[in-house]
C-alpha positions as a Python dict, from the first residue, in 0.01 Angstrom:
ca = {
    (1, 'X'): (0, 0, 0),
    (2, 'X'): (-98, 395, -12),
    (3, 'X'): (69, 607, 216),
    (4, 'X'): (-111, 874, 418),
    (5, 'X'): (126, 1141, 424),
    (6, 'X'): (302, 1300, 95),
    (7, 'X'): (476, 1641, 34),
    (8, 'X'): (141, 1829, 46),
    (9, 'X'): (105, 1732, 411),
    (10, 'X'): (410, 1935, 523),
    (11, 'X'): (351, 2273, 415),
    (12, 'X'): (600, 2532, 578),
    (13, 'X'): (508, 2656, 907),
    (14, 'X'): (389, 2286, 998),
    (15, 'X'): (465, 2181, 1363),
    (16, 'X'): (424, 1877, 1523),
    (17, 'X'): (507, 1744, 1867),
    (18, 'X'): (537, 1354, 1945),
    (19, 'X'): (734, 1097, 2136),
    (20, 'X'): (770, 1001, 2490),
    (21, 'X'): (1092, 756, 2468),
    (22, 'X'): (1194, 675, 2834),
    (23, 'X'): (1602, 604, 2820),
    (24, 'X'): (1727, 337, 2994),
    (25, 'X'): (2051, 242, 3147),
    (26, 'X'): (2054, -83, 2970),
    (27, 'X'): (2003, 79, 2644),
    (28, 'X'): (2277, 328, 2676),
    (29, 'X'): (2520, 69, 2789),
    (30, 'X'): (2413, -169, 2475),
    (31, 'X'): (2410, 117, 2228),
    (32, 'X'): (2763, 228, 2344),
    (33, 'X'): (2886, -102, 2322),
    (34, 'X'): (2809, -140, 1972),
    (35, 'X'): (2860, 200, 1828),
    (36, 'X'): (3031, 448, 2086),
    (37, 'X'): (3244, 266, 2336),
    (38, 'X'): (3338, 588, 2537),
    (39, 'X'): (3401, 523, 2918),
    (40, 'X'): (3117, 767, 3001),
    (41, 'X'): (2871, 582, 2793),
    (42, 'X'): (2988, 213, 2905),
    (43, 'X'): (3068, 262, 3298),
    (44, 'X'): (2897, 424, 3557),
    (45, 'X'): (3195, 465, 3787),
    (46, 'X'): (3399, 617, 3490),
    (47, 'X'): (3097, 824, 3420),
    (48, 'X'): (3114, 989, 3761),
    (49, 'X'): (3468, 1135, 3677),
    (50, 'X'): (3379, 1267, 3349),
    (51, 'X'): (3255, 1620, 3249),
    (52, 'X'): (2904, 1444, 3247),
    (53, 'X'): (2908, 1364, 3616),
    (54, 'X'): (2700, 1049, 3539),
    (55, 'X'): (2639, 772, 3280),
    (56, 'X'): (2475, 928, 2981),
    (57, 'X'): (2363, 836, 2620),
    (58, 'X'): (2574, 892, 2315),
    (59, 'X'): (2452, 1185, 2110),
    (60, 'X'): (2428, 930, 1824),
    (61, 'X'): (2215, 722, 2028),
    (62, 'X'): (1973, 1023, 2118),
    (63, 'X'): (1965, 1077, 1731),
    (64, 'X'): (1887, 726, 1656),
    (65, 'X'): (1574, 733, 1930),
    (66, 'X'): (1463, 1055, 1764),
    (67, 'X'): (1472, 875, 1446),
    (68, 'X'): (1257, 608, 1554),
    (69, 'X'): (985, 840, 1690),
    (70, 'X'): (990, 1019, 1370),
    (71, 'X'): (925, 685, 1214),
    (72, 'X'): (639, 623, 1468),
    (73, 'X'): (483, 947, 1437),
    (74, 'X'): (482, 1010, 1060),
    (75, 'X'): (748, 860, 838),
    (76, 'X'): (624, 483, 850),
    (77, 'X'): (304, 624, 697),
    (78, 'X'): (447, 835, 442),
    (79, 'X'): (552, 840, 103),
    (80, 'X'): (916, 925, 210),
    (81, 'X'): (1187, 889, -49),
    (82, 'X'): (1461, 958, 207),
    (83, 'X'): (1689, 1266, 290),
    (84, 'X'): (1996, 1419, 132),
    (85, 'X'): (2135, 1486, 490),
    (86, 'X'): (2120, 1674, 817),
    (87, 'X'): (2268, 1988, 893),
    (88, 'X'): (2346, 2156, 1230),
    (89, 'X'): (2322, 1886, 1461),
    (90, 'X'): (2376, 1976, 1808),
    (91, 'X'): (2367, 1807, 2147),
    (92, 'X'): (2308, 2063, 2389),
    (93, 'X'): (2256, 1853, 2706),
    (94, 'X'): (2347, 1507, 2811),
    (95, 'X'): (2073, 1253, 2815),
    (96, 'X'): (2078, 1022, 3129),
    (97, 'X'): (1896, 702, 3222),
    (98, 'X'): (1541, 778, 3314),
    (99, 'X'): (1531, 1077, 3095),
    (100, 'X'): (1189, 1064, 2889),
    (101, 'X'): (1256, 1214, 2530),
    (102, 'X'): (992, 1408, 2314),
    (103, 'X'): (1037, 1588, 1978),
    (104, 'X'): (908, 1903, 1806),
    (105, 'X'): (970, 1922, 1425),
    (106, 'X'): (865, 2259, 1245),
    (107, 'X'): (880, 2282, 873),
    (108, 'X'): (1066, 2569, 754),
    (109, 'X'): (1050, 2534, 388),
    (110, 'X'): (851, 2315, 148),
    (111, 'X'): (919, 2330, -212),
    (112, 'X'): (863, 2080, -551),
    (113, 'X'): (1198, 1955, -651),
    (114, 'X'): (1297, 2136, -975),
    (115, 'X'): (1447, 1837, -1140),
    (116, 'X'): (1167, 1583, -1056),
    (117, 'X'): (816, 1704, -1047),
    (118, 'X'): (684, 1416, -869),
    (119, 'X'): (912, 1470, -563),
    (120, 'X'): (841, 1760, -304),
    (121, 'X'): (1142, 1868, -60),
    (122, 'X'): (1058, 1964, 302),
    (123, 'X'): (1310, 2124, 521),
    (124, 'X'): (1265, 2069, 885),
    (125, 'X'): (1400, 2171, 1226),
    (126, 'X'): (1376, 1889, 1481),
    (127, 'X'): (1437, 1993, 1870),
    (128, 'X'): (1448, 1713, 2120),
    (129, 'X'): (1331, 1782, 2487),
    (130, 'X'): (1354, 1578, 2797),
    (131, 'X'): (1108, 1555, 3070),
    (132, 'X'): (1195, 1912, 3212),
    (133, 'X'): (1156, 2062, 2851),
    (134, 'X'): (1514, 2134, 2838),
    (135, 'X'): (1639, 2095, 2476),
    (136, 'X'): (1893, 1816, 2469),
    (137, 'X'): (1932, 1790, 2058),
    (138, 'X'): (1854, 1978, 1776),
    (139, 'X'): (1888, 1939, 1386),
    (140, 'X'): (1785, 2072, 1070),
    (141, 'X'): (1758, 1890, 713),
    (142, 'X'): (1553, 1820, 430),
    (143, 'X'): (1341, 1517, 317),
    (144, 'X'): (1202, 1403, 34),
    (145, 'X'): (834, 1306, -24),
    (146, 'X'): (644, 1187, -329),
    (147, 'X'): (367, 1439, -429),
    (148, 'X'): (25, 1337, -475),
    (149, 'X'): (-11, 1515, -798),
    (150, 'X'): (261, 1753, -963),
    (151, 'X'): (181, 2105, -965),
    (152, 'X'): (-23, 2262, -1274),
    (153, 'X'): (213, 2296, -1594),
    (154, 'X'): (454, 2047, -1481),
    (155, 'X'): (554, 1736, -1655),
    (156, 'X'): (508, 1435, -1394),
    (157, 'X'): (758, 1226, -1625),
}
């Protein structure tokens, strides 16, 4: 099946805003039970006495919800080849039950991969906001996408 989005669709300067995921208490607790069982993610009473003053999502849960919104917005319909990793992930504010998250992605750099002319690299910054437009998480990183065609003069092998 042909994918709609390729490297050429992510030039530097591209901005996309997407998502509207509302976080539930049940999802916070379920994620925490499986992956981050700290008391302020599991128990409302313990969370009241924490730095967060209430039950809140794990930062890793926030990152996972962000990944889901990215998949729904463009990755599942992209010629994505994965990512070599993220940098500068920051959890800036707690995410509480009832918060609705959205994402702003900005492409900061796009270039062909020198060693593989059929692959393009895209560097992006993602910022996740709650319903009050407060940044709750940010991260930077590279993604790899197939190119529709190698640049002129490049060997497609």
